[in-house]
PDB file of C-alpha atoms and ligand atoms in Angstrom:
ATOM      1  CA  UNK L  27      59.791  53.605  21.805  1.00 87.00           C
ATOM      2  CA  UNK L  28      60.008  52.421  25.862  1.00 96.00           C
ATOM      3  CA  UNK L  29      59.951  48.605  25.964  1.00 97.00           C
ATOM      4  CA  UNK L  30      56.659  47.622  27.301  1.00 98.00           C
ATOM      5  CA  UNK L  31      57.101  44.154  27.854  1.00 98.00           C
ATOM      6  CA  UNK L  32      57.603  44.193  31.795  1.00 98.00           C
ATOM      7  CA  UNK L  33      54.353  45.367  31.876  1.00 98.00           C
ATOM      8  CA  UNK L  34      52.204  43.630  28.962  1.00 98.00           C
ATOM      9  CA  UNK L  35      52.174  40.115  27.540  1.00 98.00           C
ATOM     10  CA  UNK L  36      51.083  39.846  23.422  1.00 98.00           C
ATOM     11  CA  UNK L  37      50.606  43.266  23.758  1.00 98.00           C
ATOM     12  CA  UNK L  38      47.470  43.647  26.287  1.00 98.00           C
ATOM     13  CA  UNK L  39      47.134  44.137  30.114  1.00 99.00           C
ATOM     14  CA  UNK L  40      45.559  43.537  33.252  1.00 99.00           C
ATOM     15  CA  UNK L  41      46.390  46.265  36.323  1.00 99.00           C
ATOM     16  CA  UNK L  42      45.523  46.068  39.042  1.00 99.00           C
ATOM     17  CA  UNK L  43      44.969  49.747  41.160  1.00 98.00           C
ATOM     18  CA  UNK L  44      44.748  50.298  44.763  1.00 98.00           C
ATOM     19  CA  UNK L  45      46.067  53.830  44.893  1.00 98.00           C
ATOM     20  CA  UNK L  46      42.527  54.224  46.251  1.00 98.00           C
ATOM     21  CA  UNK L  47      44.055  55.127  49.768  1.00 98.00           C
ATOM     22  CA  UNK L  48      44.673  58.482  49.254  1.00 98.00           C
ATOM     23  CA  UNK L  49      41.865  59.595  46.104  1.00 97.00           C
ATOM     24  CA  UNK L  50      39.380  58.722  48.110  1.00 97.00           C
ATOM     25  CA  UNK L  51      39.961  57.438  52.039  1.00 96.00           C
ATOM     26  CA  UNK L  52      39.687  53.889  53.199  1.00 96.00           C
ATOM     27  CA  UNK L  53      35.202  54.376  52.803  1.00 96.00           C
ATOM     28  CA  UNK L  54      36.596  51.819  49.970  1.00 97.00           C
ATOM     29  CA  UNK L  55      37.436  49.028  52.238  1.00 98.00           C
ATOM     30  CA  UNK L  56      36.677  46.758  54.732  1.00 98.00           C
ATOM     31  CA  UNK L  57      38.278  44.193  56.870  1.00 98.00           C
ATOM     32  CA  UNK L  58      40.163  41.923  53.869  1.00 98.00           C
ATOM     33  CA  UNK L  59      40.977  44.888  51.378  1.00 98.00           C
ATOM     34  CA  UNK L  60      41.908  47.469  54.014  1.00 98.00           C
ATOM     35  CA  UNK L  61      45.199  45.433  54.296  1.00 98.00           C
ATOM     36  CA  UNK L  62      47.423  46.325  51.287  1.00 98.00           C
ATOM     37  CA  UNK L  63      48.844  42.816  52.211  1.00 98.00           C
ATOM     38  CA  UNK L  64      45.472  40.376  50.443  1.00 98.00           C
ATOM     39  CA  UNK L  65      45.707  42.847  47.059  1.00 98.00           C
ATOM     40  CA  UNK L  66      49.006  41.670  46.945  1.00 98.00           C
ATOM     41  CA  UNK L  67      47.890  38.517  47.223  1.00 98.00           C
ATOM     42  CA  UNK L  68      44.898  39.003  44.514  1.00 98.00           C
ATOM     43  CA  UNK L  69      47.876  40.190  41.666  1.00 98.00           C
ATOM     44  CA  UNK L  70      50.469  36.952  41.745  1.00 98.00           C
ATOM     45  CA  UNK L  71      47.179  35.144  42.661  1.00 98.00           C
ATOM     46  CA  UNK L  72      45.043  36.447  39.954  1.00 98.00           C
ATOM     47  CA  UNK L  73      48.892  36.356  38.430  1.00 98.00           C
ATOM     48  CA  UNK L  74      47.801  40.348  36.904  1.00 98.00           C
ATOM     49  CA  UNK L  75      50.690  42.659  35.242  1.00 98.00           C
ATOM     50  CA  UNK L  76      50.842  45.371  37.528  1.00 98.00           C
ATOM     51  CA  UNK L  77      49.611  46.439  40.445  1.00 99.00           C
ATOM     52  CA  UNK L  78      49.735  50.276  40.989  1.00 99.00           C
ATOM     53  CA  UNK L  79      50.948  51.748  44.131  1.00 98.00           C
ATOM     54  CA  UNK L  80      51.437  54.457  45.947  1.00 98.00           C
ATOM     55  CA  UNK L  81      55.084  55.027  47.462  1.00 98.00           C
ATOM     56  CA  UNK L  82      54.596  54.690  51.256  1.00 98.00           C
ATOM     57  CA  UNK L  83      52.642  51.074  50.490  1.00 98.00           C
ATOM     58  CA  UNK L  84      55.102  49.778  48.349  1.00 98.00           C
ATOM     59  CA  UNK L  85      57.620  50.813  50.983  1.00 98.00           C
ATOM     60  CA  UNK L  86      56.099  49.242  52.870  1.00 98.00           C
ATOM     61  CA  UNK L  87      53.851  45.789  51.789  1.00 98.00           C
ATOM     62  CA  UNK L  88      55.673  44.870  48.079  1.00 98.00           C
ATOM     63  CA  UNK L  89      59.941  46.710  48.213  1.00 97.00           C
ATOM     64  CA  UNK L  90      62.163  44.252  49.402  1.00 94.00           C
ATOM     65  CA  UNK L  91      59.781  41.275  49.858  1.00 98.00           C
ATOM     66  CA  UNK L  92      58.500  37.766  47.089  1.00 97.00           C
ATOM     67  CA  UNK L  93      55.777  40.432  45.628  1.00 98.00           C
ATOM     68  CA  UNK L  94      59.328  42.561  43.735  1.00 98.00           C
ATOM     69  CA  UNK L  95      59.949  38.948  41.773  1.00 97.00           C
ATOM     70  CA  UNK L  96      55.950  38.346  41.616  1.00 98.00           C
ATOM     71  CA  UNK L  97      54.118  41.307  39.759  1.00 98.00           C
ATOM     72  CA  UNK L  98      55.424  44.246  38.092  1.00 98.00           C
ATOM     73  CA  UNK L  99      55.004  47.654  40.026  1.00 98.00           C
ATOM     74  CA  UNK L 100      53.439  51.079  38.546  1.00 99.00           C
ATOM     75  CA  UNK L 101      54.690  53.458  40.912  1.00 99.00           C
ATOM     76  CA  UNK L 102      51.517  56.659  40.675  1.00 98.00           C
ATOM     77  CA  UNK L 103      53.916  59.746  41.499  1.00 99.00           C
ATOM     78  CA  UNK L 104      51.587  62.143  42.122  1.00 98.00           C
ATOM     79  CA  UNK L 105      48.569  62.223  43.900  1.00 98.00           C
ATOM     80  CA  UNK L 106      44.933  64.085  46.129  1.00 97.00           C
ATOM     81  CA  UNK L 107      42.410  63.215  48.590  1.00 97.00           C
ATOM     82  CA  UNK L 108      39.132  64.131  47.389  1.00 97.00           C
ATOM     83  CA  UNK L 109      38.603  66.346  50.296  1.00 96.00           C
ATOM     84  CA  UNK L 110      39.601  69.712  48.333  1.00 93.00           C
ATOM     85  CA  UNK L 111      35.878  70.295  47.071  1.00 90.00           C
ATOM     86  CA  UNK L 112      38.533  72.177  44.406  1.00 94.00           C
ATOM     87  CA  UNK L 113      36.235  72.707  40.909  1.00 96.00           C
ATOM     88  CA  UNK L 114      39.949  72.571  39.315  1.00 98.00           C
ATOM     89  CA  UNK L 115      42.080  69.893  40.470  1.00 98.00           C
ATOM     90  CA  UNK L 116      45.364  69.716  40.796  1.00 98.00           C
ATOM     91  CA  UNK L 117      47.455  66.332  42.121  1.00 98.00           C
ATOM     92  CA  UNK L 118      50.685  67.499  43.079  1.00 98.00           C
ATOM     93  CA  UNK L 119      53.682  64.834  42.315  1.00 98.00           C
ATOM     94  CA  UNK L 120      54.491  63.042  44.959  1.00 98.00           C
ATOM     95  CA  UNK L 121      57.227  60.242  44.377  1.00 98.00           C
ATOM     96  CA  UNK L 122      60.050  60.831  41.190  1.00 98.00           C
ATOM     97  CA  UNK L 123      61.317  58.315  39.563  1.00 98.00           C
ATOM     98  CA  UNK L 124      64.344  57.199  41.064  1.00 98.00           C
ATOM     99  CA  UNK L 125      62.899  56.690  44.270  1.00 98.00           C
ATOM    100  CA  UNK L 126      60.342  54.017  42.147  1.00 98.00           C
ATOM    101  CA  UNK L 127      62.869  52.643  41.042  1.00 98.00           C
ATOM    102  CA  UNK L 128      64.483  52.065  44.079  1.00 98.00           C
ATOM    103  CA  UNK L 129      61.217  50.361  44.645  1.00 98.00           C
ATOM    104  CA  UNK L 130      61.717  48.261  42.497  1.00 98.00           C
ATOM    105  CA  UNK L 131      59.297  50.175  39.437  1.00 98.00           C
ATOM    106  CA  UNK L 132      58.566  48.913  36.069  1.00 98.00           C
ATOM    107  CA  UNK L 133      56.827  52.004  35.282  1.00 99.00           C
ATOM    108  CA  UNK L 134      55.605  55.355  36.437  1.00 99.00           C
ATOM    109  CA  UNK L 135      51.998  57.071  36.489  1.00 99.00           C
ATOM    110  CA  UNK L 136      51.149  60.306  37.144  1.00 99.00           C
ATOM    111  CA  UNK L 137      47.407  61.646  36.547  1.00 98.00           C
ATOM    112  CA  UNK L 138      46.676  65.550  34.282  1.00 98.00           C
ATOM    113  CA  UNK L 139      43.270  66.266  34.349  1.00 98.00           C
ATOM    114  CA  UNK L 140      42.468  67.844  31.453  1.00 98.00           C
ATOM    115  CA  UNK L 141      40.359  70.877  31.940  1.00 98.00           C
ATOM    116  CA  UNK L 142      40.997  72.238  34.871  1.00 98.00           C
ATOM    117  CA  UNK L 143      43.125  75.153  36.072  1.00 98.00           C
ATOM    118  CA  UNK L 144      46.379  74.071  36.767  1.00 98.00           C
ATOM    119  CA  UNK L 145      46.589  71.663  33.454  1.00 96.00           C
ATOM    120  CA  UNK L 146      49.639  74.122  32.700  1.00 97.00           C
ATOM    121  CA  UNK L 147      51.645  73.036  36.054  1.00 98.00           C
ATOM    122  CA  UNK L 148      51.005  69.149  35.765  1.00 98.00           C
ATOM    123  CA  UNK L 149      52.061  69.455  31.477  1.00 98.00           C
ATOM    124  CA  UNK L 150      55.010  70.588  33.381  1.00 98.00           C
ATOM    125  CA  UNK L 151      55.628  67.017  36.007  1.00 98.00           C
ATOM    126  CA  UNK L 152      54.760  65.292  33.715  1.00 98.00           C
ATOM    127  CA  UNK L 153      57.450  66.220  30.823  1.00 98.00           C
ATOM    128  CA  UNK L 154      60.301  66.131  33.585  1.00 98.00           C
ATOM    129  CA  UNK L 155      59.023  62.667  34.956  1.00 98.00           C
ATOM    130  CA  UNK L 156      58.758  61.841  30.879  1.00 98.00           C
ATOM    131  CA  UNK L 157      61.825  63.352  30.149  1.00 98.00           C
ATOM    132  CA  UNK L 158      63.565  61.484  33.211  1.00 98.00           C
ATOM    133  CA  UNK L 159      61.569  57.774  33.011  1.00 98.00           C
ATOM    134  CA  UNK L 160      62.573  57.385  29.294  1.00 98.00           C
ATOM    135  CA  UNK L 161      66.076  58.043  29.661  1.00 98.00           C
ATOM    136  CA  UNK L 162      65.885  55.086  32.158  1.00 98.00           C
ATOM    137  CA  UNK L 163      64.035  52.680  29.788  1.00 98.00           C
ATOM    138  CA  UNK L 164      60.821  53.387  31.919  1.00 98.00           C
ATOM    139  CA  UNK L 165      57.501  53.148  30.469  1.00 98.00           C
ATOM    140  CA  UNK L 166      54.839  56.615  31.087  1.00 98.00           C
ATOM    141  CA  UNK L 167      51.694  55.565  32.040  1.00 99.00           C
ATOM    142  CA  UNK L 168      49.166  59.167  31.576  1.00 98.00           C
ATOM    143  CA  UNK L 169      46.058  58.511  33.703  1.00 98.00           C
ATOM    144  CA  UNK L 170      43.778  61.278  31.480  1.00 98.00           C
ATOM    145  CA  UNK L 171      40.807  62.035  33.414  1.00 98.00           C
ATOM    146  CA  UNK L 172      38.563  65.065  31.613  1.00 98.00           C
ATOM    147  CA  UNK L 173      37.928  67.536  34.820  1.00 97.00           C
ATOM    148  CA  UNK L 174      38.048  71.295  35.799  1.00 98.00           C
ATOM    149  CA  UNK L 175      35.292  74.318  34.718  1.00 98.00           C
ATOM    150  CA  UNK L 176      36.956  73.622  31.587  1.00 97.00           C
ATOM    151  CA  UNK L 177      35.574  71.151  30.530  1.00 97.00           C
ATOM    152  CA  UNK L 178      32.140  72.092  32.298  1.00 97.00           C
ATOM    153  CA  UNK L 179      29.360  71.382  29.499  1.00 96.00           C
ATOM    154  CA  UNK L 180      31.283  70.019  27.420  1.00 97.00           C
ATOM    155  CA  UNK L 181      31.062  66.596  25.364  1.00 97.00           C
ATOM    156  CA  UNK L 182      33.014  64.083  27.121  1.00 98.00           C
ATOM    157  CA  UNK L 183      33.341  61.538  23.915  1.00 98.00           C
ATOM    158  CA  UNK L 184      35.023  64.768  22.321  1.00 98.00           C
ATOM    159  CA  UNK L 185      36.763  65.841  25.424  1.00 98.00           C
ATOM    160  CA  UNK L 186      37.766  62.308  26.254  1.00 98.00           C
ATOM    161  CA  UNK L 187      40.009  61.567  21.966  1.00 98.00           C
ATOM    162  CA  UNK L 188      40.879  65.099  23.439  1.00 98.00           C
ATOM    163  CA  UNK L 189      42.738  63.723  26.790  1.00 98.00           C
ATOM    164  CA  UNK L 190      43.677  60.606  24.383  1.00 98.00           C
ATOM    165  CA  UNK L 191      45.421  62.280  22.040  1.00 98.00           C
ATOM    166  CA  UNK L 192      46.904  64.876  24.563  1.00 98.00           C
ATOM    167  CA  UNK L 193      48.197  62.052  26.684  1.00 98.00           C
ATOM    168  CA  UNK L 194      50.393  61.114  22.608  1.00 98.00           C
ATOM    169  CA  UNK L 195      51.303  64.769  22.201  1.00 98.00           C
ATOM    170  CA  UNK L 196      52.879  65.261  25.753  1.00 98.00           C
ATOM    171  CA  UNK L 197      54.987  60.928  24.942  1.00 98.00           C
ATOM    172  CA  UNK L 198      53.318  58.684  27.594  1.00 98.00           C
ATOM    173  CA  UNK L 199      53.177  55.743  26.186  1.00 98.00           C
ATOM    174  CA  UNK L 200      50.294  54.522  27.949  1.00 99.00           C
ATOM    175  CA  UNK L 201      47.769  56.350  28.861  1.00 99.00           C
ATOM    176  CA  UNK L 202      44.416  55.416  31.408  1.00 98.00           C
ATOM    177  CA  UNK L 203      41.229  56.862  31.002  1.00 98.00           C
ATOM    178  CA  UNK L 204      37.465  56.773  31.390  1.00 98.00           C
ATOM    179  CA  UNK L 205      34.516  54.844  29.792  1.00 98.00           C
ATOM    180  CA  UNK L 206      33.682  57.360  27.916  1.00 98.00           C
ATOM    181  CA  UNK L 207      29.814  56.055  27.923  1.00 97.00           C
ATOM    182  CA  UNK L 208      29.898  54.486  24.076  1.00 98.00           C
ATOM    183  CA  UNK L 209      32.026  52.738  22.250  1.00 98.00           C
ATOM    184  CA  UNK L 210      32.385  55.602  18.934  1.00 98.00           C
ATOM    185  CA  UNK L 211      33.625  57.313  21.751  1.00 98.00           C
ATOM    186  CA  UNK L 212      36.464  55.352  23.023  1.00 98.00           C
ATOM    187  CA  UNK L 213      36.872  54.117  19.267  1.00 98.00           C
ATOM    188  CA  UNK L 214      37.907  57.615  17.838  1.00 98.00           C
ATOM    189  CA  UNK L 215      39.420  58.314  21.549  1.00 98.00           C
ATOM    190  CA  UNK L 216      41.786  54.856  20.672  1.00 98.00           C
ATOM    191  CA  UNK L 217      42.326  56.351  17.351  1.00 98.00           C
ATOM    192  CA  UNK L 218      43.575  59.158  18.236  1.00 98.00           C
ATOM    193  CA  UNK L 219      45.799  57.934  20.686  1.00 99.00           C
ATOM    194  CA  UNK L 220      47.695  56.742  18.125  1.00 98.00           C
ATOM    195  CA  UNK L 221      51.324  55.277  18.931  1.00 98.00           C
ATOM    196  CA  UNK L 222      50.154  55.805  23.144  1.00 98.00           C
ATOM    197  CA  UNK L 223      48.075  52.472  23.990  1.00 98.00           C
ATOM    198  CA  UNK L 224      44.737  52.560  25.733  1.00 99.00           C
ATOM    199  CA  UNK L 225      43.556  51.097  28.850  1.00 99.00           C
ATOM    200  CA  UNK L 226      40.917  52.029  31.312  1.00 98.00           C
ATOM    201  CA  UNK L 227      39.939  52.666  34.417  1.00 98.00           C
ATOM    202  CA  UNK L 228      37.382  50.357  36.309  1.00 98.00           C
ATOM    203  CA  UNK L 229      35.196  52.903  38.464  1.00 97.00           C
ATOM    204  CA  UNK L 230      32.888  51.933  41.055  1.00 97.00           C
ATOM    205  CA  UNK L 231      31.952  49.011  41.385  1.00 97.00           C
ATOM    206  CA  UNK L 232      28.916  47.758  39.151  1.00 96.00           C
ATOM    207  CA  UNK L 233      27.527  44.323  38.399  1.00 97.00           C
ATOM    208  CA  UNK L 234      29.446  41.601  37.419  1.00 98.00           C
ATOM    209  CA  UNK L 235      27.519  41.592  33.872  1.00 98.00           C
ATOM    210  CA  UNK L 236      28.413  45.278  33.369  1.00 98.00           C
ATOM    211  CA  UNK L 237      31.223  45.688  33.951  1.00 98.00           C
ATOM    212  CA  UNK L 238      33.437  42.535  31.590  1.00 98.00           C
ATOM    213  CA  UNK L 239      30.300  44.336  29.600  1.00 98.00           C
ATOM    214  CA  UNK L 240      32.080  46.841  29.017  1.00 98.00           C
ATOM    215  CA  UNK L 241      35.257  44.909  28.845  1.00 98.00           C
ATOM    216  CA  UNK L 242      34.355  43.422  26.788  1.00 98.00           C
ATOM    217  CA  UNK L 243      33.599  46.901  24.248  1.00 98.00           C
ATOM    218  CA  UNK L 244      36.772  47.682  25.235  1.00 98.00           C
ATOM    219  CA  UNK L 245      38.648  45.159  24.303  1.00 98.00           C
ATOM    220  CA  UNK L 246      36.835  45.932  20.437  1.00 98.00           C
ATOM    221  CA  UNK L 247      37.385  49.218  20.076  1.00 98.00           C
ATOM    222  CA  UNK L 248      41.403  48.606  20.138  1.00 98.00           C
ATOM    223  CA  UNK L 249      42.051  49.229  23.793  1.00 99.00           C
ATOM    224  CA  UNK L 250      45.094  47.020  25.109  1.00 98.00           C
ATOM    225  CA  UNK L 251      43.420  46.460  28.583  1.00 99.00           C
ATOM    226  CA  UNK L 252      42.487  47.048  32.186  1.00 99.00           C
ATOM    227  CA  UNK L 253      43.247  49.593  34.962  1.00 98.00           C
ATOM    228  CA  UNK L 254      41.217  47.579  37.398  1.00 98.00           C
ATOM    229  CA  UNK L 255      40.512  48.649  41.048  1.00 98.00           C
ATOM    230  CA  UNK L 256      37.152  47.909  42.702  1.00 98.00           C
ATOM    231  CA  UNK L 257      35.444  46.281  40.385  1.00 98.00           C
ATOM    232  CA  UNK L 258      38.029  43.449  41.821  1.00 98.00           C
ATOM    233  CA  UNK L 259      39.196  43.909  45.366  1.00 98.00           C
ATOM    234  CA  UNK L 260      35.409  44.312  46.384  1.00 98.00           C
ATOM    235  CA  UNK L 261      34.343  41.764  44.154  1.00 98.00           C
ATOM    236  CA  UNK L 262      32.944  38.746  46.793  1.00 97.00           C
ATOM    237  CA  UNK L 263      36.118  36.159  44.508  1.00 98.00           C
ATOM    238  CA  UNK L 264      38.303  38.459  43.476  1.00 98.00           C
ATOM    239  CA  UNK L 265      40.432  35.651  42.317  1.00 98.00           C
ATOM    240  CA  UNK L 266      37.837  34.668  40.320  1.00 98.00           C
ATOM    241  CA  UNK L 267      37.028  37.994  38.200  1.00 98.00           C
ATOM    242  CA  UNK L 268      41.084  38.954  37.635  1.00 98.00           C
ATOM    243  CA  UNK L 269      40.379  35.661  35.682  1.00 98.00           C
ATOM    244  CA  UNK L 270      36.814  36.409  34.011  1.00 98.00           C
ATOM    245  CA  UNK L 271      39.045  39.531  33.170  1.00 98.00           C
ATOM    246  CA  UNK L 272      41.558  38.082  31.995  1.00 98.00           C
ATOM    247  CA  UNK L 273      39.451  35.209  30.029  1.00 98.00           C
ATOM    248  CA  UNK L 274      38.315  39.608  27.725  1.00 98.00           C
ATOM    249  CA  UNK L 275      41.559  40.834  27.381  1.00 98.00           C
ATOM    250  CA  UNK L 276      43.305  37.728  26.210  1.00 98.00           C
ATOM    251  CA  UNK L 277      41.088  35.824  23.883  1.00 93.00           C
TER     252      UNK L 277
HETATM  253  P1  FBP H  14      39.079  51.826  39.481  1.00 96.03           P
HETATM  254  O1  FBP H  14      39.282  50.658  39.425  1.00 96.03           O
HETATM  255  O2  FBP H  14      38.598  51.561  41.532  1.00 96.03           O
HETATM  256  O3  FBP H  14      38.360  53.031  39.680  1.00 96.03           O
HETATM  257  O4  FBP H  14      40.139  51.890  40.140  1.00 96.03           O
HETATM  258  C1  FBP H  14      40.844  53.410  38.718  1.00 96.03           C
HETATM  259  C2  FBP H  14      41.647  54.366  39.251  1.00 96.03           C
HETATM  260  O5  FBP H  14      42.121  55.239  38.693  1.00 96.03           O
HETATM  261  C3  FBP H  14      42.648  54.348  40.599  1.00 96.03           C
HETATM  262  O6  FBP H  14      43.587  54.249  40.192  1.00 96.03           O
HETATM  263  C4  FBP H  14      42.087  55.687  40.953  1.00 96.03           C
HETATM  264  O7  FBP H  14      42.633  55.919  42.695  1.00 96.03           O
HETATM  265  C5  FBP H  14      41.429  55.970  40.607  1.00 96.03           C
HETATM  266  O8  FBP H  14      39.763  55.401  39.938  1.00 96.03           O
HETATM  267  C6  FBP H  14      40.222  57.495  41.013  1.00 96.03           C
HETATM  268  O9  FBP H  14      39.124  57.522  40.569  1.00 96.03           O
HETATM  269  P2  FBP H  14      38.769  59.188  40.625  1.00 96.03           P
HETATM  270  O10 FBP H  14      39.845  60.044  40.464  1.00 96.03           O
HETATM  271  O11 FBP H  14      37.528  58.725  39.589  1.00 96.03           O
HETATM  272  O12 FBP H  14      38.207  58.733  42.023  1.00 96.03           O
END
């Protein structure tokens, strides 16, 4: 098993996600959080277990800076925009494991759209990444997102468990999944993932109370933590919010 200690603490974790600039465009940002320096500052002061960046942001704001020693990096190896309205999305690989290591990454991440017609292409890329990363003792995190014509009109709870199981069988060390909407479904997904650890993705900004309740549910059913972006860096008090999430994760 690959060593997860660089990106976890006591077996639990909080990742700060900041790859939305590619996935959504600057529409998620304001004058403050559009600047990657401000996000790295939150990651450092909030003492999160990793920050998630795309390669360009890592190269220009992370590598060769003070943050390399302070905040572990998860380098996202694929990505796409939301401009192409394809019912069957494909997210191409745009960075290699070697490049990620050069940039200072402690782990790598890759999105698979489970249910997309391009699933097989993403399996192929993921498998090569997994082989190379594991040869170098680098953990692989699978963003297992249900999206595509094959997933239409199917039960989201069952699909989430399917995506989680897929993560295990493909060799992911950690999977990042969306909250399926109820604790029972999430619990079944965690069970289905077996020895692959599960973190839940934060999602669009919601009320602090509702969001923290979701974090509580995730931890109760056996997730190891959260990967949160907008609910932290769009908060009026990002460090305070980070502290509240951490308190729930490490209770
Ligand atoms: P958030 O907490 O802001 O939702 O970030 C998590 C994340 O998975 C990011 O890593 C990614 O950019 C984004 O959500 C993708 O969301 P979607 O594909 O649903 O637009």
